[in-house]
Structure formats: structure tokens, C-alpha cells
JSON list of C-alpha atoms in Angstrom, two decimals:
[
{"chain": "A", "resi": 19, "resn": "UNK", "atom": "CA", "xyz": [63.83, 115.72, 142.46]},
{"chain": "A", "resi": 20, "resn": "UNK", "atom": "CA", "xyz": [61.95, 118.92, 141.60]},
{"chain": "A", "resi": 21, "resn": "UNK", "atom": "CA", "xyz": [64.51, 119.78, 138.93]},
{"chain": "A", "resi": 22, "resn": "UNK", "atom": "CA", "xyz": [63.94, 116.37, 137.29]},
{"chain": "A", "resi": 23, "resn": "UNK", "atom": "CA", "xyz": [60.21, 117.09, 137.16]},
{"chain": "A", "resi": 24, "resn": "UNK", "atom": "CA", "xyz": [60.81, 120.53, 135.64]},
{"chain": "A", "resi": 25, "resn": "UNK", "atom": "CA", "xyz": [63.21, 119.05, 133.09]},
{"chain": "A", "resi": 26, "resn": "UNK", "atom": "CA", "xyz": [60.68, 116.36, 132.17]},
{"chain": "A", "resi": 27, "resn": "UNK", "atom": "CA", "xyz": [57.92, 118.95, 131.81]},
{"chain": "A", "resi": 28, "resn": "UNK", "atom": "CA", "xyz": [60.16, 121.13, 129.60]},
{"chain": "A", "resi": 29, "resn": "UNK", "atom": "CA", "xyz": [61.08, 118.09, 127.49]},
{"chain": "A", "resi": 30, "resn": "UNK", "atom": "CA", "xyz": [57.41, 117.15, 127.03]},
{"chain": "A", "resi": 31, "resn": "UNK", "atom": "CA", "xyz": [56.54, 120.72, 126.04]},
{"chain": "A", "resi": 32, "resn": "UNK", "atom": "CA", "xyz": [59.32, 120.74, 123.46]},
{"chain": "A", "resi": 33, "resn": "UNK", "atom": "CA", "xyz": [58.30, 117.35, 122.04]},
{"chain": "A", "resi": 34, "resn": "UNK", "atom": "CA", "xyz": [54.66, 118.39, 121.80]},
{"chain": "A", "resi": 35, "resn": "UNK", "atom": "CA", "xyz": [55.64, 121.49, 119.81]},
{"chain": "A", "resi": 36, "resn": "UNK", "atom": "CA", "xyz": [57.47, 119.50, 117.15]},
{"chain": "A", "resi": 37, "resn": "UNK", "atom": "CA", "xyz": [55.64, 119.45, 113.84]},
{"chain": "A", "resi": 38, "resn": "UNK", "atom": "CA", "xyz": [56.03, 116.19, 111.99]},
{"chain": "A", "resi": 39, "resn": "UNK", "atom": "CA", "xyz": [56.22, 116.45, 108.23]},
{"chain": "A", "resi": 40, "resn": "UNK", "atom": "CA", "xyz": [55.59, 113.41, 106.08]},
{"chain": "A", "resi": 41, "resn": "UNK", "atom": "CA", "xyz": [57.02, 113.02, 102.57]},
{"chain": "A", "resi": 42, "resn": "UNK", "atom": "CA", "xyz": [53.49, 113.66, 101.20]},
{"chain": "A", "resi": 43, "resn": "UNK", "atom": "CA", "xyz": [53.58, 117.16, 102.77]},
{"chain": "A", "resi": 44, "resn": "UNK", "atom": "CA", "xyz": [56.73, 118.21, 100.92]},
{"chain": "A", "resi": 45, "resn": "UNK", "atom": "CA", "xyz": [56.21, 119.63, 97.43]},
{"chain": "A", "resi": 46, "resn": "UNK", "atom": "CA", "xyz": [57.90, 117.67, 94.63]},
{"chain": "A", "resi": 47, "resn": "UNK", "atom": "CA", "xyz": [59.90, 120.72, 93.55]},
{"chain": "A", "resi": 48, "resn": "UNK", "atom": "CA", "xyz": [61.37, 121.49, 96.99]},
{"chain": "A", "resi": 49, "resn": "UNK", "atom": "CA", "xyz": [64.05, 122.50, 97.54]},
{"chain": "A", "resi": 50, "resn": "UNK", "atom": "CA", "xyz": [64.18, 124.32, 94.22]},
{"chain": "A", "resi": 51, "resn": "UNK", "atom": "CA", "xyz": [66.96, 122.74, 92.17]},
{"chain": "A", "resi": 52, "resn": "UNK", "atom": "CA", "xyz": [67.72, 125.86, 90.17]},
{"chain": "A", "resi": 53, "resn": "UNK", "atom": "CA", "xyz": [67.92, 128.22, 93.16]},
{"chain": "A", "resi": 54, "resn": "UNK", "atom": "CA", "xyz": [71.12, 128.62, 95.13]},
{"chain": "A", "resi": 55, "resn": "UNK", "atom": "CA", "xyz": [71.46, 129.95, 98.66]},
{"chain": "A", "resi": 56, "resn": "UNK", "atom": "CA", "xyz": [71.84, 133.73, 98.74]},
{"chain": "A", "resi": 57, "resn": "UNK", "atom": "CA", "xyz": [71.72, 136.08, 101.72]},
{"chain": "A", "resi": 58, "resn": "UNK", "atom": "CA", "xyz": [72.19, 139.84, 101.98]},
{"chain": "A", "resi": 59, "resn": "UNK", "atom": "CA", "xyz": [72.11, 142.05, 105.06]},
{"chain": "A", "resi": 60, "resn": "UNK", "atom": "CA", "xyz": [73.86, 145.18, 106.28]},
{"chain": "A", "resi": 61, "resn": "UNK", "atom": "CA", "xyz": [77.58, 144.41, 106.02]},
{"chain": "A", "resi": 62, "resn": "UNK", "atom": "CA", "xyz": [77.08, 140.80, 104.91]},
{"chain": "A", "resi": 63, "resn": "UNK", "atom": "CA", "xyz": [76.72, 139.00, 101.60]},
{"chain": "A", "resi": 64, "resn": "UNK", "atom": "CA", "xyz": [76.69, 135.23, 101.08]},
{"chain": "A", "resi": 65, "resn": "UNK", "atom": "CA", "xyz": [75.95, 133.22, 97.96]},
{"chain": "A", "resi": 66, "resn": "UNK", "atom": "CA", "xyz": [76.33, 129.65, 96.76]},
{"chain": "A", "resi": 67, "resn": "UNK", "atom": "CA", "xyz": [77.79, 129.14, 93.30]},
{"chain": "A", "resi": 68, "resn": "UNK", "atom": "CA", "xyz": [78.94, 126.24, 91.15]},
{"chain": "A", "resi": 69, "resn": "UNK", "atom": "CA", "xyz": [82.64, 125.96, 90.43]},
{"chain": "A", "resi": 70, "resn": "UNK", "atom": "CA", "xyz": [83.17, 125.74, 86.68]},
{"chain": "A", "resi": 71, "resn": "UNK", "atom": "CA", "xyz": [85.14, 122.77, 85.44]},
{"chain": "A", "resi": 72, "resn": "UNK", "atom": "CA", "xyz": [87.13, 122.78, 82.23]},
{"chain": "A", "resi": 73, "resn": "UNK", "atom": "CA", "xyz": [89.94, 124.41, 80.36]},
{"chain": "A", "resi": 74, "resn": "UNK", "atom": "CA", "xyz": [91.32, 127.70, 81.50]},
{"chain": "A", "resi": 75, "resn": "UNK", "atom": "CA", "xyz": [91.10, 130.04, 84.41]},
{"chain": "A", "resi": 76, "resn": "UNK", "atom": "CA", "xyz": [87.61, 130.80, 85.77]},
{"chain": "A", "resi": 77, "resn": "UNK", "atom": "CA", "xyz": [86.62, 133.77, 87.93]},
{"chain": "A", "resi": 78, "resn": "UNK", "atom": "CA", "xyz": [83.84, 134.48, 90.43]},
{"chain": "A", "resi": 79, "resn": "UNK", "atom": "CA", "xyz": [83.61, 137.84, 92.21]},
{"chain": "A", "resi": 80, "resn": "UNK", "atom": "CA", "xyz": [81.24, 139.84, 94.37]},
{"chain": "A", "resi": 81, "resn": "UNK", "atom": "CA", "xyz": [81.15, 143.34, 95.87]},
{"chain": "A", "resi": 82, "resn": "UNK", "atom": "CA", "xyz": [80.13, 144.55, 99.33]},
{"chain": "A", "resi": 83, "resn": "UNK", "atom": "CA", "xyz": [79.16, 148.11, 100.29]},
{"chain": "A", "resi": 84, "resn": "UNK", "atom": "CA", "xyz": [80.35, 149.40, 96.88]},
{"chain": "A", "resi": 85, "resn": "UNK", "atom": "CA", "xyz": [83.79, 149.47, 98.53]},
{"chain": "A", "resi": 86, "resn": "UNK", "atom": "CA", "xyz": [85.13, 145.94, 98.85]},
{"chain": "A", "resi": 87, "resn": "UNK", "atom": "CA", "xyz": [85.40, 143.37, 96.07]},
{"chain": "A", "resi": 88, "resn": "UNK", "atom": "CA", "xyz": [86.59, 139.80, 96.48]},
{"chain": "A", "resi": 89, "resn": "UNK", "atom": "CA", "xyz": [87.58, 137.84, 93.38]},
{"chain": "A", "resi": 90, "resn": "UNK", "atom": "CA", "xyz": [88.24, 134.11, 93.26]},
{"chain": "A", "resi": 91, "resn": "UNK", "atom": "CA", "xyz": [90.18, 132.86, 90.24]},
{"chain": "A", "resi": 92, "resn": "UNK", "atom": "CA", "xyz": [90.73, 129.14, 89.87]},
{"chain": "A", "resi": 93, "resn": "UNK", "atom": "CA", "xyz": [91.46, 126.39, 87.41]},
{"chain": "A", "resi": 94, "resn": "UNK", "atom": "CA", "xyz": [90.00, 122.89, 87.69]},
{"chain": "A", "resi": 95, "resn": "UNK", "atom": "CA", "xyz": [90.81, 120.81, 84.60]},
{"chain": "A", "resi": 96, "resn": "UNK", "atom": "CA", "xyz": [88.31, 117.99, 85.26]},
{"chain": "A", "resi": 97, "resn": "UNK", "atom": "CA", "xyz": [85.83, 116.65, 87.77]},
{"chain": "A", "resi": 98, "resn": "UNK", "atom": "CA", "xyz": [82.20, 116.93, 88.82]},
{"chain": "A", "resi": 99, "resn": "UNK", "atom": "CA", "xyz": [80.67, 120.34, 89.51]},
{"chain": "A", "resi": 100, "resn": "UNK", "atom": "CA", "xyz": [80.64, 121.32, 93.20]},
{"chain": "A", "resi": 101, "resn": "UNK", "atom": "CA", "xyz": [78.67, 124.03, 94.93]},
{"chain": "A", "resi": 102, "resn": "UNK", "atom": "CA", "xyz": [80.77, 126.40, 97.00]},
{"chain": "A", "resi": 103, "resn": "UNK", "atom": "CA", "xyz": [79.80, 129.36, 99.19]},
{"chain": "A", "resi": 104, "resn": "UNK", "atom": "CA", "xyz": [81.20, 132.87, 98.81]},
{"chain": "A", "resi": 105, "resn": "UNK", "atom": "CA", "xyz": [80.82, 135.11, 101.89]},
{"chain": "A", "resi": 106, "resn": "UNK", "atom": "CA", "xyz": [81.86, 138.74, 102.28]},
{"chain": "A", "resi": 107, "resn": "UNK", "atom": "CA", "xyz": [81.37, 140.73, 105.46]},
{"chain": "A", "resi": 108, "resn": "UNK", "atom": "CA", "xyz": [82.54, 143.80, 107.28]},
{"chain": "A", "resi": 109, "resn": "UNK", "atom": "CA", "xyz": [83.11, 144.69, 110.89]},
{"chain": "A", "resi": 110, "resn": "UNK", "atom": "CA", "xyz": [80.37, 146.86, 112.40]},
{"chain": "A", "resi": 111, "resn": "UNK", "atom": "CA", "xyz": [82.75, 149.84, 112.49]},
{"chain": "A", "resi": 112, "resn": "UNK", "atom": "CA", "xyz": [83.92, 149.17, 108.88]},
{"chain": "A", "resi": 113, "resn": "UNK", "atom": "CA", "xyz": [87.49, 148.69, 110.15]},
{"chain": "A", "resi": 114, "resn": "UNK", "atom": "CA", "xyz": [87.95, 145.42, 108.28]},
{"chain": "A", "resi": 115, "resn": "UNK", "atom": "CA", "xyz": [86.48, 143.30, 105.50]},
{"chain": "A", "resi": 116, "resn": "UNK", "atom": "CA", "xyz": [86.65, 139.55, 105.11]},
{"chain": "A", "resi": 117, "resn": "UNK", "atom": "CA", "xyz": [86.10, 137.11, 102.29]},
{"chain": "A", "resi": 118, "resn": "UNK", "atom": "CA", "xyz": [85.53, 133.35, 102.48]},
{"chain": "A", "resi": 119, "resn": "UNK", "atom": "CA", "xyz": [85.26, 130.87, 99.63]},
{"chain": "A", "resi": 120, "resn": "UNK", "atom": "CA", "xyz": [84.51, 127.37, 100.86]},
{"chain": "A", "resi": 121, "resn": "UNK", "atom": "CA", "xyz": [82.91, 124.05, 100.27]},
{"chain": "A", "resi": 122, "resn": "UNK", "atom": "CA", "xyz": [79.89, 124.30, 102.63]},
{"chain": "A", "resi": 123, "resn": "UNK", "atom": "CA", "xyz": [78.86, 121.41, 104.81]},
{"chain": "A", "resi": 124, "resn": "UNK", "atom": "CA", "xyz": [80.75, 118.59, 106.40]},
{"chain": "A", "resi": 125, "resn": "UNK", "atom": "CA", "xyz": [82.29, 117.14, 103.23]},
{"chain": "A", "resi": 126, "resn": "UNK", "atom": "CA", "xyz": [85.66, 118.06, 101.76]},
{"chain": "A", "resi": 127, "resn": "UNK", "atom": "CA", "xyz": [86.03, 119.11, 98.16]},
{"chain": "A", "resi": 128, "resn": "UNK", "atom": "CA", "xyz": [86.71, 116.22, 95.83]},
{"chain": "A", "resi": 129, "resn": "UNK", "atom": "CA", "xyz": [88.10, 118.48, 93.09]},
{"chain": "A", "resi": 130, "resn": "UNK", "atom": "CA", "xyz": [91.72, 118.67, 92.06]},
{"chain": "A", "resi": 131, "resn": "UNK", "atom": "CA", "xyz": [92.52, 122.36, 91.54]},
{"chain": "A", "resi": 132, "resn": "UNK", "atom": "CA", "xyz": [95.38, 123.27, 89.25]},
{"chain": "A", "resi": 133, "resn": "UNK", "atom": "CA", "xyz": [95.66, 126.76, 90.79]},
{"chain": "A", "resi": 134, "resn": "UNK", "atom": "CA", "xyz": [93.74, 129.34, 92.83]},
{"chain": "A", "resi": 135, "resn": "UNK", "atom": "CA", "xyz": [93.94, 133.01, 93.73]},
{"chain": "A", "resi": 136, "resn": "UNK", "atom": "CA", "xyz": [91.73, 135.16, 95.99]},
{"chain": "A", "resi": 137, "resn": "UNK", "atom": "CA", "xyz": [92.19, 138.87, 95.19]},
{"chain": "A", "resi": 138, "resn": "UNK", "atom": "CA", "xyz": [90.93, 141.68, 97.42]},
{"chain": "A", "resi": 139, "resn": "UNK", "atom": "CA", "xyz": [90.06, 145.04, 95.86]},
{"chain": "A", "resi": 140, "resn": "UNK", "atom": "CA", "xyz": [89.31, 148.23, 97.81]},
{"chain": "A", "resi": 141, "resn": "UNK", "atom": "CA", "xyz": [91.63, 147.42, 100.70]},
{"chain": "A", "resi": 142, "resn": "UNK", "atom": "CA", "xyz": [95.12, 148.56, 101.56]},
{"chain": "A", "resi": 143, "resn": "UNK", "atom": "CA", "xyz": [96.37, 145.78, 103.83]},
{"chain": "A", "resi": 144, "resn": "UNK", "atom": "CA", "xyz": [95.71, 142.07, 104.28]},
{"chain": "A", "resi": 145, "resn": "UNK", "atom": "CA", "xyz": [95.73, 141.31, 108.00]},
{"chain": "A", "resi": 146, "resn": "UNK", "atom": "CA", "xyz": [95.26, 137.58, 107.60]},
{"chain": "A", "resi": 147, "resn": "UNK", "atom": "CA", "xyz": [94.96, 135.02, 104.83]},
{"chain": "A", "resi": 148, "resn": "UNK", "atom": "CA", "xyz": [94.70, 131.25, 104.90]},
{"chain": "A", "resi": 149, "resn": "UNK", "atom": "CA", "xyz": [94.10, 128.33, 102.55]},
{"chain": "A", "resi": 150, "resn": "UNK", "atom": "CA", "xyz": [92.83, 124.97, 103.75]},
{"chain": "A", "resi": 151, "resn": "UNK", "atom": "CA", "xyz": [93.10, 121.54, 102.18]},
{"chain": "A", "resi": 152, "resn": "UNK", "atom": "CA", "xyz": [90.56, 120.21, 104.66]},
{"chain": "A", "resi": 153, "resn": "UNK", "atom": "CA", "xyz": [88.08, 122.57, 106.33]},
{"chain": "A", "resi": 154, "resn": "UNK", "atom": "CA", "xyz": [90.12, 122.83, 109.53]},
{"chain": "A", "resi": 155, "resn": "UNK", "atom": "CA", "xyz": [93.64, 121.95, 108.31]},
{"chain": "A", "resi": 156, "resn": "UNK", "atom": "CA", "xyz": [95.74, 124.67, 106.68]},
{"chain": "A", "resi": 157, "resn": "UNK", "atom": "CA", "xyz": [97.69, 123.91, 103.56]},
{"chain": "A", "resi": 158, "resn": "UNK", "atom": "CA", "xyz": [101.44, 123.60, 104.10]},
{"chain": "A", "resi": 159, "resn": "UNK", "atom": "CA", "xyz": [103.38, 126.86, 103.62]},
{"chain": "A", "resi": 160, "resn": "UNK", "atom": "CA", "xyz": [105.02, 125.53, 100.45]},
{"chain": "A", "resi": 161, "resn": "UNK", "atom": "CA", "xyz": [101.61, 125.23, 98.72]},
{"chain": "A", "resi": 162, "resn": "UNK", "atom": "CA", "xyz": [100.29, 128.80, 99.06]},
{"chain": "A", "resi": 163, "resn": "UNK", "atom": "CA", "xyz": [101.21, 132.33, 100.07]},
{"chain": "A", "resi": 164, "resn": "UNK", "atom": "CA", "xyz": [99.64, 135.59, 101.21]},
{"chain": "A", "resi": 165, "resn": "UNK", "atom": "CA", "xyz": [100.93, 138.39, 98.98]},
{"chain": "A", "resi": 166, "resn": "UNK", "atom": "CA", "xyz": [100.39, 141.55, 101.05]},
{"chain": "A", "resi": 167, "resn": "UNK", "atom": "CA", "xyz": [101.66, 143.79, 98.24]},
{"chain": "A", "resi": 168, "resn": "UNK", "atom": "CA", "xyz": [99.15, 142.50, 95.69]},
{"chain": "A", "resi": 169, "resn": "UNK", "atom": "CA", "xyz": [96.35, 141.80, 98.25]},
{"chain": "A", "resi": 170, "resn": "UNK", "atom": "CA", "xyz": [96.12, 138.11, 97.27]},
{"chain": "A", "resi": 171, "resn": "UNK", "atom": "CA", "xyz": [96.06, 134.62, 98.72]},
{"chain": "A", "resi": 172, "resn": "UNK", "atom": "CA", "xyz": [97.33, 132.30, 96.00]},
{"chain": "A", "resi": 173, "resn": "UNK", "atom": "CA", "xyz": [98.66, 128.87, 95.19]},
{"chain": "A", "resi": 174, "resn": "UNK", "atom": "CA", "xyz": [102.37, 128.26, 94.60]},
{"chain": "A", "resi": 175, "resn": "UNK", "atom": "CA", "xyz": [104.11, 125.83, 92.26]},
{"chain": "A", "resi": 176, "resn": "UNK", "atom": "CA", "xyz": [104.17, 123.25, 95.07]},
{"chain": "A", "resi": 177, "resn": "UNK", "atom": "CA", "xyz": [100.35, 123.23, 95.38]},
{"chain": "A", "resi": 178, "resn": "UNK", "atom": "CA", "xyz": [99.07, 119.63, 95.35]},
{"chain": "A", "resi": 179, "resn": "UNK", "atom": "CA", "xyz": [95.54, 120.49, 94.19]},
{"chain": "A", "resi": 180, "resn": "UNK", "atom": "CA", "xyz": [93.39, 119.92, 97.27]},
{"chain": "A", "resi": 181, "resn": "UNK", "atom": "CA", "xyz": [91.44, 122.97, 98.47]},
{"chain": "A", "resi": 182, "resn": "UNK", "atom": "CA", "xyz": [88.34, 123.20, 100.69]},
{"chain": "A", "resi": 183, "resn": "UNK", "atom": "CA", "xyz": [88.43, 126.79, 102.00]},
{"chain": "A", "resi": 184, "resn": "UNK", "atom": "CA", "xyz": [90.09, 130.15, 101.41]},
{"chain": "A", "resi": 185, "resn": "UNK", "atom": "CA", "xyz": [89.81, 133.21, 103.58]},
{"chain": "A", "resi": 186, "resn": "UNK", "atom": "CA", "xyz": [91.26, 136.68, 103.87]},
{"chain": "A", "resi": 187, "resn": "UNK", "atom": "CA", "xyz": [90.75, 139.60, 106.25]},
{"chain": "A", "resi": 188, "resn": "UNK", "atom": "CA", "xyz": [91.85, 143.09, 105.27]},
{"chain": "A", "resi": 189, "resn": "UNK", "atom": "CA", "xyz": [91.68, 146.77, 106.18]},
{"chain": "A", "resi": 190, "resn": "UNK", "atom": "CA", "xyz": [89.91, 149.10, 103.76]},
{"chain": "A", "resi": 191, "resn": "UNK", "atom": "CA", "xyz": [91.44, 152.21, 102.27]},
{"chain": "A", "resi": 192, "resn": "UNK", "atom": "CA", "xyz": [91.19, 154.95, 104.88]},
{"chain": "A", "resi": 193, "resn": "UNK", "atom": "CA", "xyz": [89.30, 158.05, 103.99]},
{"chain": "A", "resi": 194, "resn": "UNK", "atom": "CA", "xyz": [91.54, 161.10, 103.95]},
{"chain": "A", "resi": 195, "resn": "UNK", "atom": "CA", "xyz": [89.93, 164.24, 105.31]},
{"chain": "A", "resi": 196, "resn": "UNK", "atom": "CA", "xyz": [91.35, 167.73, 104.95]},
{"chain": "A", "resi": 197, "resn": "UNK", "atom": "CA", "xyz": [91.95, 169.60, 108.17]}
]
């Protein structure tokens, strides 16, 4: 019975600390429509960007630690603009780098991609690469491949156009020291 009383007291303390915000308290220009999410920290970079729709191949790329670059190339012939998130990070010991390009949030991408390619620059080996049609369901093997020689995750001729997430993990070039 004492634990119920403590739980009730904790619940009441939490409820009393909640700040209620009414629509009148929120500025008309919030959240800023022209500002995208962007976050930088040691070994981490994340940014939201709008996929460009239209003719031809489009490219979006970012760099981390002046060592690792991740480039997303894609073609989307038509559709409505979607915001995607690009995230690069490194292990604490700099033993690996990773790159994610994904539709953030709970909704799947509604776009029909013609092709895609994630290229990794500044690494010498891709340890893992994956492409997802739905956020937690990998594309079938006949729709994409991981090219370890070229350091790429890319669509194949059998790609059906649905993509929600791409990711790759790789080892950086090792520093050679003279003995």
C-alpha cells in the first residue's frame, strides 16, 4: 500500500510540473517555416533537407571531421517535395563512420524514385549497407546492391521506386605511420 501512495505522490508531482501552453502563447511564426533541423556535435552531424523533384539526377552531400563525406544522388521525376534527414556520425574511437538518409518520422516516403546511390568518400571498406522501402523493411536483394569496391549502396534495374531509408557503415582509411 505504501508503494501505491509513493506512486500517487510522484504522479501528482509530475502533473503539477507540467506547463500548459495555449495556442495564444505560441508565436505565429513558430516553428520557423524556412528553418530546417540541423545539429552538430563532436563526431555527429544531422540535417534536414528537401529532396528536389524534377528532371535529372540530384545530389546532396555533407562532410564529417574533414575526413568522411557521404553523398546521396537520386532521381525523382515527379511528386511533392519531402523533407528527409541526413545523418553522419563516427564511433568514439574513429574506427567507423556511418551515414543515414531517411524520411524522418512515422510516415513512409510517398515519392517514386527512379534511382538512388549513396557514395562514401574517405573510407576504405563498407562494413554494412542497407536500403529500405519501408522504415523497417529492407528492399529485396534484386532492387539494390552494396558495391564494396566503389563504396556505394545503389539501386539496380529491378528497383521499383519505393525508398524510405538508406544507410551505410564503413571503416576509414587507416593512417600509415613510419616505424
